[in-house]
Amino acid sequence: MHYFSNINNQAGGAGFRSWTGSATNTAPSTPTAAWSGSTQNPVFNQNNTQQLLLMLLMQLLTQLSQQLASQPGSNQVQTAQPDHTGTNGQSANAATGSGTTAPVPTPVPAPTPVPAPTPVPAPTPVPAPTPVPAPTATAAPAANGQKVIDVFLLGGQSNASALGAKRLESALENTLGADTDTHQTNVFSYAVGGTNLYSQWKGDGTTDASKDGPMYKTFQSRLDSYMTKLRQDNPDAQINIKGMFWHQGESDAIANRGAQYEEDLTRFIQDVRATTDVNDLPFMIGRLNAIKKHEPIQQAQDAVGAKDPNAVSVNLEALQPMASGVHFTPKGYDTMARLFAEAYKAGFAS
């Protein structure tokens, strides 16, 4: 047996030396006889050798059995497994506490890659809708289907006279709505060039016309006649006085009445409202063109427009290129009519 190359043991109290392969041997110091190379040695005969080997084998088996018995939880020899880990001599299949070899875990396959989602194409931009043009303005009839006639008043000096009822009426229809079977726009005009406010157009602010100026009295008389005939011609119509347009002040500027013009104009507006019985009657004041001597009148006109919630000072400086002194060209009067109509629509049209 190759396990025993060099063993010292006790067998029956006799010393034993292993075979070294030499043909000669030195006599031992023990009582055991030395090997002389003869096959008929009386001491180491064949029977003695077999007995000695048997005893040694029995001792080895006993020791091995004791070693196995001393290992708790195990009753069998573990077979050495090849090292599969390649690290520190550790076995990939270590023995479990029950003596069974742990199985090698099955490798978990790598998850299948999830494909990237297909990009969603951007939606095609929806073109902006084509703007619908605003409908042409049309005046609304009365709720009960009754015909409505709106009357606007025009007064003042020569520029108001030159502006005229027809031109202003056309501008109002273009701005507020064309005449229909159920709605009509009319303009009553009375204006005289070279007249002033402080005496000729004077109003005392009441319905009593006895203290009013002569131009204003004529205005009232003609307006009364106009309204009477209009009612006679349209007995079933609803007739309303909607507002007054005023262009005047040059004569007051010449008379240096700028300081008194605000008070005179305020009282005149009150009188017109009392006479027409329309307490909140809108009043559009045509501002004089930019001439040095007109500045005090312009300031008074602006002050009245600022203080009276139902009055507005209409800036007519756009007419300056179309002016000839204090008067305007035909195109200038067309522009004046449009500015007057737009001022009324912006401030008072419902």
mmCIF file of C-alpha atoms in Angstrom:
data_model
loop_
_atom_site.group_PDB
_atom_site.id
_atom_site.type_symbol
_atom_site.label_atom_id
_atom_site.label_comp_id
_atom_site.label_asym_id
_atom_site.label_seq_id
_atom_site.Cartn_x
_atom_site.Cartn_y
_atom_site.Cartn_z
ATOM 1 C CA MET A 1 0.000 0.000 0.000
ATOM 2 C CA HIS A 2 1.450 3.340 -1.114
ATOM 3 C CA TYR A 3 0.137 5.196 1.947
ATOM 4 C CA PHE A 4 2.792 3.761 4.192
ATOM 5 C CA SER A 5 6.226 4.915 3.044
ATOM 6 C CA ASN A 6 7.421 5.717 6.548
ATOM 7 C CA ILE A 7 5.479 4.551 9.626
ATOM 8 C CA ASN A 8 6.620 4.036 13.247
ATOM 9 C CA ASN A 9 4.158 1.952 15.236
ATOM 10 C CA GLN A 10 4.042 -0.642 17.972
ATOM 11 C CA ALA A 11 3.044 -4.243 17.101
ATOM 12 C CA GLY A 12 3.342 -6.964 19.783
ATOM 13 C CA GLY A 13 6.104 -4.990 21.508
ATOM 14 C CA ALA A 14 8.587 -5.525 18.619
ATOM 15 C CA GLY A 15 10.286 -2.759 16.618
ATOM 16 C CA PHE A 16 9.580 -2.479 12.847
ATOM 17 C CA ARG A 17 11.539 -0.822 10.068
ATOM 18 C CA SER A 18 10.285 -0.305 6.575
ATOM 19 C CA TRP A 19 11.869 -1.691 3.525
ATOM 20 C CA THR A 20 14.284 0.646 1.901
ATOM 21 C CA GLY A 21 14.922 -1.494 -1.149
ATOM 22 C CA SER A 22 18.487 -2.291 -0.148
ATOM 23 C CA ALA A 23 19.803 -5.848 -0.662
ATOM 24 C CA THR A 24 21.728 -5.605 2.628
ATOM 25 C CA ASN A 25 20.634 -4.324 6.010
ATOM 26 C CA THR A 26 22.278 -3.532 9.257
ATOM 27 C CA ALA A 27 21.281 -5.587 12.220
ATOM 28 C CA PRO A 28 18.826 -3.603 14.446
ATOM 29 C CA SER A 29 19.554 -2.856 18.032
ATOM 30 C CA THR A 30 16.217 -4.273 19.034
ATOM 31 C CA PRO A 31 15.665 -7.962 19.768
ATOM 32 C CA THR A 32 14.123 -8.333 16.336
ATOM 33 C CA ALA A 33 16.441 -10.183 13.943
ATOM 34 C CA ALA A 34 17.914 -8.261 11.046
ATOM 35 C CA TRP A 35 16.990 -8.812 7.432
ATOM 36 C CA SER A 36 19.733 -10.822 5.735
ATOM 37 C CA GLY A 37 18.279 -10.912 2.287
ATOM 38 C CA SER A 38 17.243 -14.555 2.608
ATOM 39 C CA THR A 39 13.674 -15.514 1.766
ATOM 40 C CA GLN A 40 13.726 -18.140 4.568
ATOM 41 C CA ASN A 41 14.365 -15.687 7.434
ATOM 42 C CA PRO A 42 13.009 -17.324 10.595
ATOM 43 C CA VAL A 43 11.797 -14.011 12.048
ATOM 44 C CA PHE A 44 10.172 -12.309 9.011
ATOM 45 C CA ASN A 45 8.596 -15.247 7.434
ATOM 46 C CA GLN A 46 5.556 -14.939 5.259
ATOM 47 C CA ASN A 47 3.033 -15.749 7.968
ATOM 48 C CA ASN A 48 4.431 -13.158 10.343
ATOM 49 C CA THR A 49 4.410 -10.491 7.624
ATOM 50 C CA GLN A 50 0.798 -11.102 6.705
ATOM 51 C CA GLN A 51 -0.273 -10.902 10.328
ATOM 52 C CA LEU A 52 1.586 -7.652 10.820
ATOM 53 C CA LEU A 53 0.039 -6.067 7.700
ATOM 54 C CA LEU A 54 -3.411 -7.228 8.755
ATOM 55 C CA MET A 55 -3.014 -5.618 12.170
ATOM 56 C CA LEU A 56 -1.851 -2.359 10.641
ATOM 57 C CA LEU A 57 -4.798 -2.333 8.222
ATOM 58 C CA MET A 58 -7.210 -2.947 11.087
ATOM 59 C CA GLN A 59 -5.719 -0.051 13.053
ATOM 60 C CA LEU A 60 -6.013 2.245 10.059
ATOM 61 C CA LEU A 61 -9.640 1.308 9.478
ATOM 62 C CA THR A 62 -10.371 1.844 13.166
ATOM 63 C CA GLN A 63 -8.800 5.306 13.112
ATOM 64 C CA LEU A 64 -10.668 6.207 9.921
ATOM 65 C CA SER A 65 -13.937 5.014 11.442
ATOM 66 C CA GLN A 66 -13.296 7.119 14.560
ATOM 67 C CA GLN A 67 -12.547 10.191 12.473
ATOM 68 C CA LEU A 68 -15.784 9.784 10.513
ATOM 69 C CA ALA A 69 -17.756 9.243 13.720
ATOM 70 C CA SER A 70 -16.308 12.430 15.252
ATOM 71 C CA GLN A 71 -17.791 14.597 12.426
ATOM 72 C CA PRO A 72 -21.355 15.665 13.523
ATOM 73 C CA GLY A 73 -24.236 15.208 11.065
ATOM 74 C CA SER A 74 -22.192 13.135 8.678
ATOM 75 C CA ASN A 75 -21.860 9.378 8.280
ATOM 76 C CA GLN A 76 -20.073 9.143 5.007
ATOM 77 C CA VAL A 77 -16.852 10.246 3.431
ATOM 78 C CA GLN A 78 -17.239 13.328 1.303
ATOM 79 C CA THR A 79 -15.781 12.885 -2.092
ATOM 80 C CA ALA A 80 -13.534 15.709 -3.131
ATOM 81 C CA GLN A 81 -15.007 17.574 -6.062
ATOM 82 C CA PRO A 82 -13.070 19.369 -8.728
ATOM 83 C CA ASP A 83 -12.647 23.067 -8.111
ATOM 84 C CA HIS A 84 -15.015 24.840 -10.515
ATOM 85 C CA THR A 85 -14.762 28.265 -9.029
ATOM 86 C CA GLY A 86 -11.116 28.915 -9.695
ATOM 87 C CA THR A 87 -11.046 31.081 -6.546
ATOM 88 C CA ASN A 88 -9.183 30.187 -3.326
ATOM 89 C CA GLY A 89 -9.637 26.464 -3.990
ATOM 90 C CA GLN A 90 -13.320 26.685 -3.030
ATOM 91 C CA SER A 91 -15.511 24.042 -4.594
ATOM 92 C CA ALA A 92 -18.451 25.207 -6.644
ATOM 93 C CA ASN A 93 -20.444 22.255 -5.192
ATOM 94 C CA ALA A 94 -19.960 22.574 -1.430
ATOM 95 C CA ALA A 95 -21.367 19.792 0.744
ATOM 96 C CA THR A 96 -24.529 20.677 2.618
ATOM 97 C CA GLY A 97 -25.064 19.928 6.306
ATOM 98 C CA SER A 98 -27.026 16.793 5.430
ATOM 99 C CA GLY A 99 -24.169 15.319 3.441
ATOM 100 C CA THR A 100 -25.771 16.016 0.057
ATOM 101 C CA THR A 101 -24.096 18.122 -2.586
ATOM 102 C CA ALA A 102 -25.926 21.424 -3.394
ATOM 103 C CA PRO A 103 -27.029 21.539 -7.029
ATOM 104 C CA VAL A 104 -25.453 24.079 -9.304
ATOM 105 C CA PRO A 105 -28.093 26.838 -9.886
ATOM 106 C CA THR A 106 -29.394 27.092 -13.408
ATOM 107 C CA PRO A 107 -28.229 30.389 -14.944
ATOM 108 C CA VAL A 108 -31.067 32.923 -15.275
ATOM 109 C CA PRO A 109 -31.296 34.007 -18.886
ATOM 110 C CA ALA A 110 -30.886 37.715 -19.526
ATOM 111 C CA PRO A 111 -34.210 39.488 -20.104
ATOM 112 C CA THR A 112 -35.183 40.063 -23.678
ATOM 113 C CA PRO A 113 -34.508 43.749 -24.511
ATOM 114 C CA VAL A 114 -37.704 45.785 -24.823
ATOM 115 C CA PRO A 115 -37.704 47.513 -28.204
ATOM 116 C CA ALA A 116 -37.868 51.294 -28.109
ATOM 117 C CA PRO A 117 -41.359 52.656 -28.839
ATOM 118 C CA THR A 118 -41.970 53.840 -32.334
ATOM 119 C CA PRO A 119 -41.903 57.667 -32.328
ATOM 120 C CA VAL A 120 -45.349 59.192 -32.720
ATOM 121 C CA PRO A 121 -45.287 61.691 -35.572
ATOM 122 C CA ALA A 122 -46.190 65.256 -34.650
ATOM 123 C CA PRO A 123 -49.738 66.168 -35.618
ATOM 124 C CA THR A 124 -50.141 68.175 -38.744
ATOM 125 C CA PRO A 125 -50.777 71.811 -37.769
ATOM 126 C CA VAL A 126 -54.365 72.838 -38.298
ATOM 127 C CA PRO A 127 -54.466 76.039 -40.317
ATOM 128 C CA ALA A 128 -56.073 78.990 -38.607
ATOM 129 C CA PRO A 129 -59.605 79.595 -39.788
ATOM 130 C CA THR A 130 -60.082 82.360 -42.272
ATOM 131 C CA PRO A 131 -61.354 85.411 -40.394
ATOM 132 C CA VAL A 132 -64.993 86.065 -41.042
ATOM 133 C CA PRO A 133 -65.485 89.684 -42.003
ATOM 134 C CA ALA A 134 -67.598 91.676 -39.603
ATOM 135 C CA PRO A 135 -71.121 92.152 -40.872
ATOM 136 C CA THR A 136 -72.167 95.555 -42.078
ATOM 137 C CA ALA A 137 -73.663 97.522 -39.225
ATOM 138 C CA THR A 138 -77.438 97.589 -39.210
ATOM 139 C CA ALA A 139 -79.583 99.432 -36.722
ATOM 140 C CA ALA A 140 -81.883 97.282 -34.641
ATOM 141 C CA PRO A 141 -85.651 97.765 -34.984
ATOM 142 C CA ALA A 142 -87.963 97.986 -32.008
ATOM 143 C CA ALA A 143 -88.553 94.699 -30.217
ATOM 144 C CA ASN A 144 -92.207 94.661 -31.255
ATOM 145 C CA GLY A 145 -91.377 95.151 -34.948
ATOM 146 C CA GLN A 146 -92.377 98.812 -34.859
ATOM 147 C CA LYS A 147 -90.465 101.121 -37.185
ATOM 148 C CA VAL A 148 -87.790 103.229 -35.460
ATOM 149 C CA ILE A 149 -86.680 106.677 -36.609
ATOM 150 C CA ASP A 150 -83.560 108.112 -34.924
ATOM 151 C CA VAL A 151 -83.183 111.889 -35.246
ATOM 152 C CA PHE A 152 -79.828 113.685 -34.780
ATOM 153 C CA LEU A 153 -79.516 117.477 -34.451
ATOM 154 C CA LEU A 154 -76.850 119.688 -36.061
ATOM 155 C CA GLY A 155 -76.260 123.347 -35.189
ATOM 156 C CA GLY A 156 -73.652 126.105 -35.045
ATOM 157 C CA GLN A 157 -71.871 128.454 -37.450
ATOM 158 C CA SER A 158 -70.725 128.257 -41.064
ATOM 159 C CA ASN A 159 -68.760 124.987 -40.769
ATOM 160 C CA ALA A 160 -71.829 123.238 -39.394
ATOM 161 C CA SER A 161 -73.869 124.730 -42.217
ATOM 162 C CA ALA A 162 -71.348 123.575 -44.827
ATOM 163 C CA LEU A 163 -71.209 120.130 -43.264
ATOM 164 C CA GLY A 164 -74.954 119.861 -43.837
ATOM 165 C CA ALA A 165 -77.588 117.342 -42.902
ATOM 166 C CA LYS A 166 -77.140 115.129 -45.959
ATOM 167 C CA ARG A 167 -73.377 114.595 -45.505
ATOM 168 C CA LEU A 168 -73.713 113.914 -41.761
ATOM 169 C CA GLU A 169 -76.685 111.604 -42.285
ATOM 170 C CA SER A 170 -74.723 109.559 -44.817
ATOM 171 C CA ALA A 171 -71.775 109.235 -42.405
ATOM 172 C CA LEU A 172 -74.085 108.149 -39.572
ATOM 173 C CA GLU A 173 -75.716 105.494 -41.763
ATOM 174 C CA ASN A 174 -72.312 104.184 -42.839
ATOM 175 C CA THR A 175 -71.160 104.022 -39.219
ATOM 176 C CA LEU A 176 -74.290 102.986 -37.341
ATOM 177 C CA GLY A 177 -76.210 101.073 -39.986
ATOM 178 C CA ALA A 178 -78.025 101.687 -43.225
ATOM 179 C CA ASP A 179 -81.699 102.493 -43.337
ATOM 180 C CA THR A 180 -84.065 99.529 -43.529
ATOM 181 C CA ASP A 181 -87.823 99.065 -43.669
ATOM 182 C CA THR A 182 -87.877 99.052 -39.881
ATOM 183 C CA HIS A 183 -85.143 101.592 -39.074
ATOM 184 C CA GLN A 184 -84.305 105.054 -40.349
ATOM 185 C CA THR A 185 -81.669 107.697 -39.510
ATOM 186 C CA ASN A 186 -82.551 111.379 -39.966
ATOM 187 C CA VAL A 187 -80.592 114.604 -39.373
ATOM 188 C CA PHE A 188 -82.206 117.943 -38.578
ATOM 189 C CA SER A 189 -79.845 120.863 -39.286
ATOM 190 C CA TYR A 190 -79.984 124.574 -38.597
ATOM 191 C CA ALA A 191 -76.742 126.592 -38.649
ATOM 192 C CA VAL A 192 -75.891 130.191 -39.551
ATOM 193 C CA GLY A 193 -72.414 131.503 -40.332
ATOM 194 C CA GLY A 194 -70.906 134.289 -38.221
ATOM 195 C CA THR A 195 -73.180 133.730 -35.211
ATOM 196 C CA ASN A 196 -72.045 133.644 -31.582
ATOM 197 C CA LEU A 197 -73.028 131.659 -28.521
ATOM 198 C CA TYR A 198 -72.983 134.345 -25.847
ATOM 199 C CA SER A 199 -76.007 136.213 -27.317
ATOM 200 C CA GLN A 200 -77.384 134.680 -30.547
ATOM 201 C CA TRP A 201 -77.360 131.025 -29.458
ATOM 202 C CA LYS A 202 -77.779 131.812 -25.786
ATOM 203 C CA GLY A 203 -79.822 129.423 -23.687
ATOM 204 C CA ASP A 204 -80.867 129.895 -20.070
ATOM 205 C CA GLY A 205 -80.911 126.183 -19.312
ATOM 206 C CA THR A 206 -84.703 125.855 -19.005
ATOM 207 C CA THR A 207 -87.715 125.133 -21.198
ATOM 208 C CA ASP A 208 -88.651 128.849 -21.138
ATOM 209 C CA ALA A 209 -87.578 130.160 -24.586
ATOM 210 C CA SER A 210 -88.333 133.802 -23.797
ATOM 211 C CA LYS A 211 -84.790 134.461 -22.588
ATOM 212 C CA ASP A 212 -83.045 132.481 -25.310
ATOM 213 C CA GLY A 213 -81.029 134.066 -28.133
ATOM 214 C CA PRO A 214 -82.664 134.646 -31.542
ATOM 215 C CA MET A 215 -80.689 131.961 -33.414
ATOM 216 C CA TYR A 216 -81.531 129.432 -30.767
ATOM 217 C CA LYS A 217 -85.211 130.398 -30.792
ATOM 218 C CA THR A 218 -85.318 129.846 -34.544
ATOM 219 C CA PHE A 219 -83.572 126.501 -34.078
ATOM 220 C CA GLN A 220 -86.232 125.443 -31.563
ATOM 221 C CA SER A 221 -89.108 126.609 -33.724
ATOM 222 C CA ARG A 222 -87.871 124.803 -36.826
ATOM 223 C CA LEU A 223 -87.100 121.653 -34.881
ATOM 224 C CA ASP A 224 -90.656 121.655 -33.491
ATOM 225 C CA SER A 225 -92.079 121.927 -37.018
ATOM 226 C CA TYR A 226 -89.781 119.181 -38.304
ATOM 227 C CA MET A 227 -90.762 116.754 -35.544
ATOM 228 C CA THR A 228 -94.477 117.474 -36.007
ATOM 229 C CA LYS A 229 -94.349 116.644 -39.702
ATOM 230 C CA LEU A 230 -92.211 113.554 -39.095
ATOM 231 C CA ARG A 231 -94.799 112.187 -36.661
ATOM 232 C CA GLN A 232 -97.597 112.929 -39.100
ATOM 233 C CA ASP A 233 -95.798 111.066 -41.883
ATOM 234 C CA ASN A 234 -94.969 108.123 -39.618
ATOM 235 C CA PRO A 235 -97.871 107.793 -37.171
ATOM 236 C CA ASP A 236 -96.931 104.256 -36.154
ATOM 237 C CA ALA A 237 -93.183 104.855 -35.852
ATOM 238 C CA GLN A 238 -91.129 105.176 -32.679
ATOM 239 C CA ILE A 239 -89.294 108.515 -33.059
ATOM 240 C CA ASN A 240 -86.266 109.282 -30.861
ATOM 241 C CA ILE A 241 -83.946 112.297 -30.634
ATOM 242 C CA LYS A 242 -80.577 110.540 -30.251
ATOM 243 C CA GLY A 243 -77.957 113.296 -30.034
ATOM 244 C CA MET A 244 -76.702 116.715 -31.134
ATOM 245 C CA PHE A 245 -73.606 117.722 -33.134
ATOM 246 C CA TRP A 246 -72.269 121.227 -32.527
ATOM 247 C CA HIS A 247 -69.583 123.201 -34.391
ATOM 248 C CA GLN A 248 -69.320 126.833 -33.313
ATOM 249 C CA GLY A 249 -67.025 129.267 -31.484
ATOM 250 C CA GLU A 250 -65.087 131.288 -34.070
ATOM 251 C CA SER A 251 -67.235 134.393 -33.461
ATOM 252 C CA ASP A 252 -66.811 134.038 -29.684
ATOM 253 C CA ALA A 253 -63.029 133.822 -30.182
ATOM 254 C CA ILE A 254 -63.079 137.063 -32.168
ATOM 255 C CA ALA A 255 -65.085 138.698 -29.343
ATOM 256 C CA ASN A 256 -62.549 137.420 -26.768
ATOM 257 C CA ARG A 257 -65.202 135.381 -24.988
ATOM 258 C CA GLY A 258 -62.895 132.454 -24.275
ATOM 259 C CA ALA A 259 -63.123 132.902 -20.495
ATOM 260 C CA GLN A 260 -66.949 132.777 -20.578
ATOM 261 C CA TYR A 261 -67.353 130.138 -23.283
ATOM 262 C CA GLU A 262 -67.295 127.112 -20.947
ATOM 263 C CA GLU A 263 -70.167 128.512 -18.877
ATOM 264 C CA ASP A 264 -72.148 129.596 -21.965
ATOM 265 C CA LEU A 265 -71.756 126.197 -23.624
ATOM 266 C CA THR A 266 -72.665 124.293 -20.450
ATOM 267 C CA ARG A 267 -75.893 126.256 -20.046
ATOM 268 C CA PHE A 268 -76.754 125.863 -23.750
ATOM 269 C CA ILE A 269 -76.401 122.063 -23.535
ATOM 270 C CA GLN A 270 -78.678 122.027 -20.478
ATOM 271 C CA ASP A 271 -81.277 124.035 -22.389
ATOM 272 C CA VAL A 272 -81.252 121.701 -25.408
ATOM 273 C CA ARG A 273 -81.771 118.689 -23.143
ATOM 274 C CA ALA A 274 -84.641 120.405 -21.339
ATOM 275 C CA THR A 275 -86.269 121.509 -24.608
ATOM 276 C CA THR A 276 -86.059 118.057 -26.221
ATOM 277 C CA ASP A 277 -86.981 116.332 -22.954
ATOM 278 C CA VAL A 278 -83.940 114.039 -23.226
ATOM 279 C CA ASN A 279 -82.024 114.583 -19.987
ATOM 280 C CA ASP A 280 -78.962 112.555 -21.007
ATOM 281 C CA LEU A 281 -78.877 113.654 -24.651
ATOM 282 C CA PRO A 282 -75.357 112.991 -26.057
ATOM 283 C CA PHE A 283 -73.614 116.180 -27.216
ATOM 284 C CA MET A 284 -70.698 116.018 -29.690
ATOM 285 C CA ILE A 285 -68.662 119.265 -29.653
ATOM 286 C CA GLY A 286 -66.594 119.878 -32.775
ATOM 287 C CA ARG A 287 -63.280 121.312 -31.554
ATOM 288 C CA LEU A 288 -62.099 124.393 -33.452
ATOM 289 C CA ASN A 289 -59.101 124.053 -35.743
ATOM 290 C CA ALA A 290 -55.649 125.054 -34.535
ATOM 291 C CA ILE A 291 -55.494 128.822 -34.869
ATOM 292 C CA LYS A 292 -53.843 130.890 -32.162
ATOM 293 C CA LYS A 293 -56.933 132.933 -31.359
ATOM 294 C CA HIS A 294 -58.987 129.726 -31.034
ATOM 295 C CA GLU A 295 -56.989 128.330 -28.102
ATOM 296 C CA PRO A 296 -59.206 129.746 -25.279
ATOM 297 C CA ILE A 297 -62.302 128.352 -27.011
ATOM 298 C CA GLN A 298 -60.612 124.975 -27.520
ATOM 299 C CA GLN A 299 -59.742 124.799 -23.811
ATOM 300 C CA ALA A 300 -63.338 125.601 -22.865
ATOM 301 C CA GLN A 301 -64.661 122.941 -25.259
ATOM 302 C CA ASP A 302 -62.294 120.352 -23.789
ATOM 303 C CA ALA A 303 -63.345 121.291 -20.242
ATOM 304 C CA VAL A 304 -67.043 120.813 -21.010
ATOM 305 C CA GLY A 305 -66.347 117.448 -22.628
ATOM 306 C CA ALA A 306 -64.343 116.342 -19.590
ATOM 307 C CA LYS A 307 -66.930 117.405 -16.997
ATOM 308 C CA ASP A 308 -70.126 116.283 -18.717
ATOM 309 C CA PRO A 309 -70.401 112.453 -18.911
ATOM 310 C CA ASN A 310 -72.750 112.753 -21.891
ATOM 311 C CA ALA A 311 -70.634 115.219 -23.860
ATOM 312 C CA VAL A 312 -67.407 114.775 -25.828
ATOM 313 C CA SER A 313 -64.974 117.210 -27.426
ATOM 314 C CA VAL A 314 -64.237 115.787 -30.897
ATOM 315 C CA ASN A 315 -60.685 116.499 -32.046
ATOM 316 C CA LEU A 316 -60.788 117.699 -35.654
ATOM 317 C CA GLU A 317 -57.087 118.438 -36.128
ATOM 318 C CA ALA A 318 -57.036 115.833 -38.896
ATOM 319 C CA LEU A 319 -58.884 118.442 -40.975
ATOM 320 C CA GLN A 320 -56.038 120.956 -40.725
ATOM 321 C CA PRO A 321 -54.470 120.030 -44.116
ATOM 322 C CA MET A 322 -57.908 120.506 -45.671
ATOM 323 C CA ALA A 323 -58.545 123.925 -44.102
ATOM 324 C CA SER A 324 -58.736 127.259 -45.847
ATOM 325 C CA GLY A 325 -58.611 129.717 -43.014
ATOM 326 C CA VAL A 326 -61.460 128.700 -40.675
ATOM 327 C CA HIS A 327 -63.319 126.697 -43.328
ATOM 328 C CA PHE A 328 -62.653 123.313 -44.946
ATOM 329 C CA THR A 329 -62.616 121.697 -48.347
ATOM 330 C CA PRO A 330 -65.387 119.257 -49.389
ATOM 331 C CA LYS A 331 -63.075 116.388 -48.451
ATOM 332 C CA GLY A 332 -62.549 118.055 -45.081
ATOM 333 C CA TYR A 333 -66.295 118.129 -44.427
ATOM 334 C CA ASP A 334 -66.571 114.468 -45.410
ATOM 335 C CA THR A 335 -63.856 113.728 -42.834
ATOM 336 C CA MET A 336 -65.630 115.867 -40.215
ATOM 337 C CA ALA A 337 -68.864 113.925 -40.745
ATOM 338 C CA ARG A 338 -67.038 110.599 -40.322
ATOM 339 C CA LEU A 339 -65.258 111.752 -37.129
ATOM 340 C CA PHE A 340 -68.535 112.993 -35.662
ATOM 341 C CA ALA A 341 -70.265 109.675 -36.409
ATOM 342 C CA GLU A 342 -67.391 107.617 -34.976
ATOM 343 C CA ALA A 343 -67.338 109.734 -31.796
ATOM 344 C CA TYR A 344 -71.032 109.082 -31.236
ATOM 345 C CA LYS A 345 -70.671 105.364 -31.880
ATOM 346 C CA ALA A 346 -67.648 105.046 -29.580
ATOM 347 C CA GLY A 347 -69.225 106.921 -26.682
ATOM 348 C CA PHE A 348 -72.958 106.459 -26.853
ATOM 349 C CA ALA A 349 -74.227 103.915 -29.400
ATOM 350 C CA SER A 350 -75.806 100.886 -27.725
#
